[in-house]
Short mmCIF file of C-alpha atoms and ligand atoms in Angstrom, two decimals:
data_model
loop_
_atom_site.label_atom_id
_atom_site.label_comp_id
_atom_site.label_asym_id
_atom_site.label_seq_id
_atom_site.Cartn_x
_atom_site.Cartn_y
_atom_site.Cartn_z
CA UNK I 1 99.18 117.79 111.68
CA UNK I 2 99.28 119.73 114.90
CA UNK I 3 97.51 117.02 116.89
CA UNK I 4 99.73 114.91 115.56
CA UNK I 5 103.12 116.38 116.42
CA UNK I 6 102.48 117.61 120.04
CA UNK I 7 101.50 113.76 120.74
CA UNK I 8 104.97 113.18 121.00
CA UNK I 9 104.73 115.81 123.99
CA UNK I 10 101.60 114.00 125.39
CA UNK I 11 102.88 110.68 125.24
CA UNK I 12 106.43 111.01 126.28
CA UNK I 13 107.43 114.38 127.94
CA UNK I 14 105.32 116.89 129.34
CA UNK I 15 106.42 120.32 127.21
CA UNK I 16 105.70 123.41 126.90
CA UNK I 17 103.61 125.18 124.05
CA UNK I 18 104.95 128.63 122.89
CA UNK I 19 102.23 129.66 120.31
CA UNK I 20 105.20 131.60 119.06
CA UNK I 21 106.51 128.23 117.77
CA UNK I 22 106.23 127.06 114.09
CA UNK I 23 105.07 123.37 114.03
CA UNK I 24 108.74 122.28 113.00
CA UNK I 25 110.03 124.54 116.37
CA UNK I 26 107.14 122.99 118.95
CA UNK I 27 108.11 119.55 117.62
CA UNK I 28 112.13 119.85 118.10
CA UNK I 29 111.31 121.29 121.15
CA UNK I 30 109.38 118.03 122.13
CA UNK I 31 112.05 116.14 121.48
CA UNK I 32 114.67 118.08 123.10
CA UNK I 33 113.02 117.72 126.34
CA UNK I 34 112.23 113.89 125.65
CA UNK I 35 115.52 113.72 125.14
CA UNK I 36 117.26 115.79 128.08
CA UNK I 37 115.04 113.46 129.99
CA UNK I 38 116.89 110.83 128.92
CA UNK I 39 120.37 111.93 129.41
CA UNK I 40 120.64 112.20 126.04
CA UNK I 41 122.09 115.37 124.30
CA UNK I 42 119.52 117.39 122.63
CA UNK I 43 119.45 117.86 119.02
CA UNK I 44 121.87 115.17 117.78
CA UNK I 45 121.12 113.34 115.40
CA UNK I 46 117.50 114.12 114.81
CA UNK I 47 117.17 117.02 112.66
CA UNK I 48 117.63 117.23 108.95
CA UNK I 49 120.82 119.39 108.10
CA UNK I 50 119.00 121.68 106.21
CA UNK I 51 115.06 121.88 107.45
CA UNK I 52 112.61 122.09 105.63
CA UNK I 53 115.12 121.82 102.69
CA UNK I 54 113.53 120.59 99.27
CA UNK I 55 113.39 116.39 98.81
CA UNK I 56 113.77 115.87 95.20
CA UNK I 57 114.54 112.02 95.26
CA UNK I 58 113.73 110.12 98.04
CA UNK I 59 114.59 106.11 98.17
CA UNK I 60 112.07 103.25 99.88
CA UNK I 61 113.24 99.67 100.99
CA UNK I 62 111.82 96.49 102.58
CA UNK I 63 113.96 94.88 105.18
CA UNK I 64 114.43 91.75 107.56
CA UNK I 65 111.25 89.79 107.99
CA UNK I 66 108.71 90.76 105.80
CA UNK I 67 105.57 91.63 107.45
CA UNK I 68 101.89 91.97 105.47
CA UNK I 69 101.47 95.04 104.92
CA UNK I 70 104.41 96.50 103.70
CA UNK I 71 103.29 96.74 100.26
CA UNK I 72 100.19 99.37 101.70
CA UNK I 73 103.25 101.20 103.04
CA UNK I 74 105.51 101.22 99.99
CA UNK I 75 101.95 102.36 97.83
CA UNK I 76 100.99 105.15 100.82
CA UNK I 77 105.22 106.51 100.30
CA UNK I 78 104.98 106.93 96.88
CA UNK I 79 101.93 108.10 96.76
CA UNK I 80 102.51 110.78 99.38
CA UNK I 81 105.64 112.21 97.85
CA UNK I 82 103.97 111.73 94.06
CA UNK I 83 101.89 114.75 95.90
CA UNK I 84 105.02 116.47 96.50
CA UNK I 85 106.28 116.15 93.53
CA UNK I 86 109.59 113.88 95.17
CA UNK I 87 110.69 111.27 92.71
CA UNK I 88 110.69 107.84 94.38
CA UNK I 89 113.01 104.80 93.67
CA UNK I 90 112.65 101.50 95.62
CA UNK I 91 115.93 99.53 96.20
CA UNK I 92 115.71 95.92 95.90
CA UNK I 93 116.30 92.99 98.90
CA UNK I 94 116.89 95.87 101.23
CA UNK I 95 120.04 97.43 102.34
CA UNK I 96 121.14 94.87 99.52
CA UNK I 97 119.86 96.76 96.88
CA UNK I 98 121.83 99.51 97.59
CA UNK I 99 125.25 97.78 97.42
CA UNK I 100 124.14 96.30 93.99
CA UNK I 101 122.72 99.77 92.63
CA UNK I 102 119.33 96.90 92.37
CA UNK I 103 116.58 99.59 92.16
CA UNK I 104 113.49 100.35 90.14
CA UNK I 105 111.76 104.28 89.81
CA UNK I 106 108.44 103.62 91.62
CA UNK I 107 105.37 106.14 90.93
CA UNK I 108 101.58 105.84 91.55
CA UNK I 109 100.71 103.70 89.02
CA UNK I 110 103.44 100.94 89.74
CA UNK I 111 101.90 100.74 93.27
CA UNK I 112 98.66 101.42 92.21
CA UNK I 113 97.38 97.45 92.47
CA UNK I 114 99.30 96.22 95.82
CA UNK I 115 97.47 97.26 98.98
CA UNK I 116 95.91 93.97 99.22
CA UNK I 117 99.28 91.98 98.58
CA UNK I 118 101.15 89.99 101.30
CA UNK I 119 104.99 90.18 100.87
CA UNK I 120 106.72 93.13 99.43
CA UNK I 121 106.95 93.66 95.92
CA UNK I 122 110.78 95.26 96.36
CA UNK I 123 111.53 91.40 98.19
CA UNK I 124 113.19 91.65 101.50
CA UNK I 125 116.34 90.27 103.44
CA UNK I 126 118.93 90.99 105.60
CA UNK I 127 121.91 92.65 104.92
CA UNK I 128 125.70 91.70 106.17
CA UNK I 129 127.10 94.45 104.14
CA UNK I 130 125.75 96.71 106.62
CA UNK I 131 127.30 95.07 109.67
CA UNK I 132 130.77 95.03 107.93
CA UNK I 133 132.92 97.63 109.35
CA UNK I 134 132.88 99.87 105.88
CA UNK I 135 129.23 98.74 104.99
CA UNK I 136 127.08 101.80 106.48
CA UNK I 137 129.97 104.28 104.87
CA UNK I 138 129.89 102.59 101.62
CA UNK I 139 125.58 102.84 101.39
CA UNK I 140 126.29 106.00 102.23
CA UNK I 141 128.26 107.41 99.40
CA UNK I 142 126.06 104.99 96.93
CA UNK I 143 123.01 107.13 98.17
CA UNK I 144 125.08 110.24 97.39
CA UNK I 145 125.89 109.04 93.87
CA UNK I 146 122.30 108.35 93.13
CA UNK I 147 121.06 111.50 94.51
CA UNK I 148 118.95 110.54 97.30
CA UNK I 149 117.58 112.83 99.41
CA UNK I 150 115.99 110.92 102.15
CA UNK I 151 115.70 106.92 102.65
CA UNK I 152 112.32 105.34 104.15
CA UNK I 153 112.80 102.14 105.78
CA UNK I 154 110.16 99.80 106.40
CA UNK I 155 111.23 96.74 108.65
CA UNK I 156 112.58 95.99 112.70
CA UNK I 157 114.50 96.71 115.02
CA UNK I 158 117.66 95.02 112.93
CA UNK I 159 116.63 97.25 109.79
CA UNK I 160 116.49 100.01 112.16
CA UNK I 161 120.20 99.31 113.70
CA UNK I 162 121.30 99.18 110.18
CA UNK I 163 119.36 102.91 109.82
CA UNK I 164 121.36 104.01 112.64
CA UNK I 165 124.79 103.03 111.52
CA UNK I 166 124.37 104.79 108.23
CA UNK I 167 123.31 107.89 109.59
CA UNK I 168 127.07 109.39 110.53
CA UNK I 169 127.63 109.11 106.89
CA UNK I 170 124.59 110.12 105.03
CA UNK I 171 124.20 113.63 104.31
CA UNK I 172 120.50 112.78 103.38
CA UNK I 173 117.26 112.36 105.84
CA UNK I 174 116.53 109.04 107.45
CA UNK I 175 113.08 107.58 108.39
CA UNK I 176 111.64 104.16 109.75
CA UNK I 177 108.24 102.68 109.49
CA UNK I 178 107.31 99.62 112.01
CA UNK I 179 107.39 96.60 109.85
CA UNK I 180 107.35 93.24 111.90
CA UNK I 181 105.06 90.65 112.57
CA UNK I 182 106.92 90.77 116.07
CA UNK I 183 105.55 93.67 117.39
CA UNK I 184 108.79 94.35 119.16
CA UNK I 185 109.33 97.88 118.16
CA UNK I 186 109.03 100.72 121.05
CA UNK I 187 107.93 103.82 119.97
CA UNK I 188 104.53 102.40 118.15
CA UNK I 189 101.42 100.40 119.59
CA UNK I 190 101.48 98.05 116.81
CA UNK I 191 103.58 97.58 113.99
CA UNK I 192 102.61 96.90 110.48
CA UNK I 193 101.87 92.64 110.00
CA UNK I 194 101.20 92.21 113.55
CA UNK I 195 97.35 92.27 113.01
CA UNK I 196 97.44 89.95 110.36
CA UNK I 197 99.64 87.37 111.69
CA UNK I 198 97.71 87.13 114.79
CA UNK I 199 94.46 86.61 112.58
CA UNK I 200 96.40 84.13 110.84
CA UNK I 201 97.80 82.26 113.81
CA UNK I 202 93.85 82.24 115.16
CA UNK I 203 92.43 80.82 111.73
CA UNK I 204 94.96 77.88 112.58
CA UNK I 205 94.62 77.41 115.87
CA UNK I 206 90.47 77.45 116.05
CA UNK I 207 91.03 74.68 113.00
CA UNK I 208 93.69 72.74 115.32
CA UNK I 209 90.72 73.29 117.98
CA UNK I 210 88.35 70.78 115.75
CA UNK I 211 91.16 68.09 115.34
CA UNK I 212 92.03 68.26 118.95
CA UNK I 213 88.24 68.28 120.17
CA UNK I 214 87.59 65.41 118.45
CA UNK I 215 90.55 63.41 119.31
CA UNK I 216 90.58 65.11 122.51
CA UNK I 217 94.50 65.86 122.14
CA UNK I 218 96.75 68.35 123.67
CA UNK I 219 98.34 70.29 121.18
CA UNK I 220 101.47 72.78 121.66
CA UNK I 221 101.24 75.14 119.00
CA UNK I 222 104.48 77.36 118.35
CA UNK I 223 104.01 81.00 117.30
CA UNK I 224 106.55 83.38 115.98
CA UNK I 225 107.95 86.70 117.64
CA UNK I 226 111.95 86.11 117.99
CA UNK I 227 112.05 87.25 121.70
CA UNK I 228 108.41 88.68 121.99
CA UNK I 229 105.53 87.31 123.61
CA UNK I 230 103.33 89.70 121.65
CA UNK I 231 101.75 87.75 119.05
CA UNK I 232 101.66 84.52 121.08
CA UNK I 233 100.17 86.35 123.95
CA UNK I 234 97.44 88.21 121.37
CA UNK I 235 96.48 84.47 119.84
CA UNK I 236 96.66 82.48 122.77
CA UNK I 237 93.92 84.64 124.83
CA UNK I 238 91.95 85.61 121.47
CA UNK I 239 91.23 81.86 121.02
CA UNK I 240 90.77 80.69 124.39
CA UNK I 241 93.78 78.16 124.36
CA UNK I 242 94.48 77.33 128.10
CA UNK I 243 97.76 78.23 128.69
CA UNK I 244 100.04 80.45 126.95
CA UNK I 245 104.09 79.90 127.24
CA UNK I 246 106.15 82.74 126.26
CA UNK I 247 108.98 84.54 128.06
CA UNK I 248 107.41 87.41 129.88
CA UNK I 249 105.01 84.87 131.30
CA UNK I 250 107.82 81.96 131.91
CA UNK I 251 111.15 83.05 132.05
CA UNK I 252 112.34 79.94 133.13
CA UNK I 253 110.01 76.96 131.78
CA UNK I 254 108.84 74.97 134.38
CA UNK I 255 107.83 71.60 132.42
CA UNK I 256 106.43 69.76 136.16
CA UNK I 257 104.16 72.95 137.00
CA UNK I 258 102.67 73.07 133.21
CA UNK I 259 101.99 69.14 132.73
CA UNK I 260 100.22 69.80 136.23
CA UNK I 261 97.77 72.50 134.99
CA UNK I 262 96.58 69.63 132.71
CA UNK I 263 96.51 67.00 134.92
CA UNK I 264 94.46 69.38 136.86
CA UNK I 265 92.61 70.08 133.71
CA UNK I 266 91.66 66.41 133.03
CA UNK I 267 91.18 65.85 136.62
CA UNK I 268 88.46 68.81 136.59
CA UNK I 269 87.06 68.38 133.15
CA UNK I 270 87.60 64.43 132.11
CA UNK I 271 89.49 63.79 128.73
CA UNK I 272 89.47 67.01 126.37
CA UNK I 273 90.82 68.81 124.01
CA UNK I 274 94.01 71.30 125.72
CA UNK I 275 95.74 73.87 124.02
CA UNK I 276 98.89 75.68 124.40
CA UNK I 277 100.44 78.36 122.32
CA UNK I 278 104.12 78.33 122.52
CA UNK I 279 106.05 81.31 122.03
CA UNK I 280 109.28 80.50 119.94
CA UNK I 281 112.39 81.36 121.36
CA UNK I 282 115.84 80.32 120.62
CA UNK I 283 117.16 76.72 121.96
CA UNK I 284 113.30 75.51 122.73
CA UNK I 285 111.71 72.92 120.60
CA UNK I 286 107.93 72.73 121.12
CA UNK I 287 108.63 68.85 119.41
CA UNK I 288 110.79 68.22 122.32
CA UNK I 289 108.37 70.06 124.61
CA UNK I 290 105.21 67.93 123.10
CA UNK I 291 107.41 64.58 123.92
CA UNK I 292 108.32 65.69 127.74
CA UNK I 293 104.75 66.65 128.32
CA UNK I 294 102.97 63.57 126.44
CA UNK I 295 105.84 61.56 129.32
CA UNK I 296 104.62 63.64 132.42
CA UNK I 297 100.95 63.36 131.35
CA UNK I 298 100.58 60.17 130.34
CA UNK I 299 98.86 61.48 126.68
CA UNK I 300 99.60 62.28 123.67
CA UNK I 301 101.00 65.99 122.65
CA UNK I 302 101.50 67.15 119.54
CA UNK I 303 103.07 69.75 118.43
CA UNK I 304 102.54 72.09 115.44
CA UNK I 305 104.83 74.66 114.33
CA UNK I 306 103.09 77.46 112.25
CA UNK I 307 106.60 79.19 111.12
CA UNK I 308 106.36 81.53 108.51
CA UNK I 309 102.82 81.04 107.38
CA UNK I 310 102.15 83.62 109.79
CA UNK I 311 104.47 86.13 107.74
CA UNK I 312 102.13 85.69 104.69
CA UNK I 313 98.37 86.49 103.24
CA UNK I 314 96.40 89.20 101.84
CA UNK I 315 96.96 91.81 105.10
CA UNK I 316 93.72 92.51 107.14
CA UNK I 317 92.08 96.03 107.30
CA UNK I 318 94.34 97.71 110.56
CA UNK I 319 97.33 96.49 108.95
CA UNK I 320 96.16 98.26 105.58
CA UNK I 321 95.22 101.41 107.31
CA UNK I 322 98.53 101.69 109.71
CA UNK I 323 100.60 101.44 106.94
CA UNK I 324 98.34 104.04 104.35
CA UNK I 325 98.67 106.56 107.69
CA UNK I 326 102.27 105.75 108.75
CA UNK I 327 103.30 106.12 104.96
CA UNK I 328 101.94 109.16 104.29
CA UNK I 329 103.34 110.63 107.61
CA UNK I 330 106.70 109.40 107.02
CA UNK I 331 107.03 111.32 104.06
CA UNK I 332 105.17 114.68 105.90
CA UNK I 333 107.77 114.58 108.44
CA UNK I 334 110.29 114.73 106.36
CA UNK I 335 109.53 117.62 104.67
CA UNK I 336 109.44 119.08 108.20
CA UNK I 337 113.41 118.26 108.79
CA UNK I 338 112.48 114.93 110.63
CA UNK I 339 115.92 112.51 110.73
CA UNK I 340 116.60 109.55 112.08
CA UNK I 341 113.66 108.91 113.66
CA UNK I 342 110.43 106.47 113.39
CA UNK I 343 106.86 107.36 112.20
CA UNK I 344 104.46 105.43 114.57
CA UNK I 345 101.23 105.77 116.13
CA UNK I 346 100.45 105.60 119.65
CA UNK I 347 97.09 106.07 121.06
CA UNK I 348 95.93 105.84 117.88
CA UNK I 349 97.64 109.15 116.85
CA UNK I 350 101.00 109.35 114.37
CA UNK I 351 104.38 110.69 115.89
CA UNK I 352 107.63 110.28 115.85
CA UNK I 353 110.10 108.19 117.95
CA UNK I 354 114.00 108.73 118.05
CA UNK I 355 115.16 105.21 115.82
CA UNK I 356 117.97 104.48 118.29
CA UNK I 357 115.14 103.90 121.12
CA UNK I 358 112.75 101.61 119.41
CA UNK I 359 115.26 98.04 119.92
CA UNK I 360 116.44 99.63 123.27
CA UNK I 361 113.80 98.17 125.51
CA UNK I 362 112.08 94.79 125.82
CA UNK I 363 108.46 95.98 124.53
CA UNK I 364 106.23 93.89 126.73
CA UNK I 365 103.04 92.86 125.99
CA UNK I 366 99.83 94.74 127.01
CA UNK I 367 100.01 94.92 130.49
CA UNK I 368 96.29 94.22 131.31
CA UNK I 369 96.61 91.64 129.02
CA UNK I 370 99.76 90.45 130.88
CA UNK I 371 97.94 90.36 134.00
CA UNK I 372 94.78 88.87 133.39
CA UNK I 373 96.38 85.76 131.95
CA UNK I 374 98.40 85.86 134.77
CA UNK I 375 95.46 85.92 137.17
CA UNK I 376 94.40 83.06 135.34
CA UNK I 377 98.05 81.07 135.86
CA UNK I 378 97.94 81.54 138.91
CA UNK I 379 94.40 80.44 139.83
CA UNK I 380 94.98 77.38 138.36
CA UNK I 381 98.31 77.12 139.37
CA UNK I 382 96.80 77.06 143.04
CA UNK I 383 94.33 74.63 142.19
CA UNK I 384 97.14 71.74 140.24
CA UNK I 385 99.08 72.12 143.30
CA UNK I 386 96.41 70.15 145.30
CA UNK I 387 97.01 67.13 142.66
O1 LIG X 1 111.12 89.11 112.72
C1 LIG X 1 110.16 88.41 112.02
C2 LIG X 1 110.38 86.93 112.14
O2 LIG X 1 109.37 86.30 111.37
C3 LIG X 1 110.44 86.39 113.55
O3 LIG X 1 109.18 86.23 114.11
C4 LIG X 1 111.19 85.10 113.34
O4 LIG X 1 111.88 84.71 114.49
C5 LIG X 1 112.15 85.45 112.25
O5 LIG X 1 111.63 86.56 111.57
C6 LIG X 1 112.40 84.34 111.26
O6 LIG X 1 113.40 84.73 110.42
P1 LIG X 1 113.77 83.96 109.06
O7 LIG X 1 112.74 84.36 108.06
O8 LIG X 1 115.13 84.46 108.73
O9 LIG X 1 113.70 82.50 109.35
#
């Protein structure tokens, strides 16, 4: 757990380590220096009231997109606090289910069966309670009634807003758990679904690969990620498709300069197959993109939108074990006092991240990643501009 805590130092701040410090001490002291970095004031918000007080019930929920993997997390919660003798209940449709008092008790043998499920067997949504101007005080008191102790929330950035606006009310301990297929979050390499939806998106595209080889098509195919380029930046290079549109590549879409990369392409290679993943992003429809570029090309585009397909399946291995590990820590840090903040894993280590960071920044894509598809933009970008 040591290793684990201090990473927070390593990662973020650079601290100092008074052996003279309990675990609980070091780790506030992280943050307080994280957070003086900032600007921000130390030690609001973050600690539990009481530290190291005694969790008797502690509440899960699912919220906003679901994400495979979520159920792994629910299991690893209850599991972990099972050991700690907490009692768990799991509200229903997320911040929804506390409104409606919609919960069920959950202990090891209800989760017993659902690592391997897709979905989230306490359903998911959004919640416009919480945005109402009496929503977050309203949860709050409801949590009182029903003797929670802490609240784990597995979802985004929006569940994590909604986290943040109940906090001033709550009396109780607050935690997060990456849940997106976005990977959107700060504060966490990868979040849980991410892995899975980019294996999904690849199964698709390598089978759109056959139909367009053989027809030797252009296809667009659209990805999901709200405003990220993450997953369509992760599928595009892991199956080869030869070019990749998505925000932090393109923020303004230049339809000319792409429909001459495949001029260029056709010119270089004859007639083949050309693929482009399309990141989705609000006003653009790769349809309407497919018809402009099948105008400027001369050939037929189509266009194939996976949508939410990508938010569901069985979830593969990483997404299994981030969400056993990120689970389990959760409910370790609380015990330690941890409030309001978000169990993730960076460098392959779990720590903690304040909750009101992780939507604060734009989380771009892997910057080598970034760069060497780029590099290859721009090489052929030199090239098309001789056509
Ligand atoms: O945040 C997850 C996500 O699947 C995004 O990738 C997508 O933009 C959005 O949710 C879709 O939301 P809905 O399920 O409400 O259509």
């Amino acid at each position: 757990m040591d290793a684990e805590i201090t990473q927070i130092g390593q990662h973020h701040t650079q601290t100092t380590e008074d052996p003279q410090r309990t675990h609980a001490e070091q780790h506030r002291h992280d943050l307080d220096v994280m957070h003086q970095k900032q600007g921000l004031q130390p030690r609001t918000g973050y600690l539990s009231r009481e530290p190291l007080s005694r969790i008797h019930r502690l509440a899960v929920l699912t919220s906003g997109g679901d994400a495979p993997g979520m159920n792994a997390a629910i299991k690893a919660v209850v599991d972990a606090a099972d050991l700690q003798h907490i009692d768990v209940i799991g509200f229903m449709h997320g911040f929804n289910g506390i409104f409606e008092r919609d919960y069920l008790p959950l202990t090891p043998r209800d989760v017993k069966h659902i690592i391997h499920r897709g979905g989230t067997i306490l359903k998911s949504a959004r919640c416009k309670t919480m945005l109402d101007t009496h929503g977050p005080s309203m949860a709050a008191a409801i949590l009182h009634e029903l003797s929670v102790d802490a609240l784990v929330i597995i979802g985004g950035d929006g569940s994590f807003r909604g986290a943040t606006a109940l906090a001033p009310y709550y009396q109780g301990q607050i935690i997060g758990i990456p849940g997106t297929i976005d990977n959107d979050i700060d504060g966490s390499d990868y979040s849980i679904g991410f892995a899975t939806a980019v294996d999904t998106a690849l199964d698709a595209i390598d089978k759109i690969r056959d139909t367009a080889d053989a027809f030797e098509r252009i296809f667009l195919v659209e990805v999901m990620g709200r405003h990220s380029g993450y997953l369509a930046m992760a599928a595009g290079i892991a199956s080869a498709a030869e070019q990749v549109i998505c925000p932090e590549l393109h923020p303004q879409l230049d339809l000319p300069a792409i429909a001459a990369e495949i001029r260029y392409a056709q010119q270089q290679n004859g007639k083949q197959s050309y693929i482009i993943v399309v990141a989705e992003q609000p006003g653009l429809s790769t349809t309407h993109l497919a018809d402009e570029l099948t105008k400027l090309t001369h050939t037929d585009c189509r266009a194939c939108v996976l949508g939410h397909l990508q938010r569901g399946g069985s979830p593969v291995f990483s997404d299994r074990i981030l969400a056993t590990k990120l689970g389990h820590f959760a409910v370790q840090q609380l015990l330690t006092g941890a409030h309001l903040m978000m169990a993730g894993e960076i460098g392959g280590v779990a720590g903690l991240y304040p909750l009101h960071l992780t939507g604060e920044r734009h989380k771009s894509p892997d910057p080598a990643l970034l760069l060497w598809q780029q590099q290859q933009q721009k090489s052929r970008d030199s090239s098309s501009e001789d056509i």
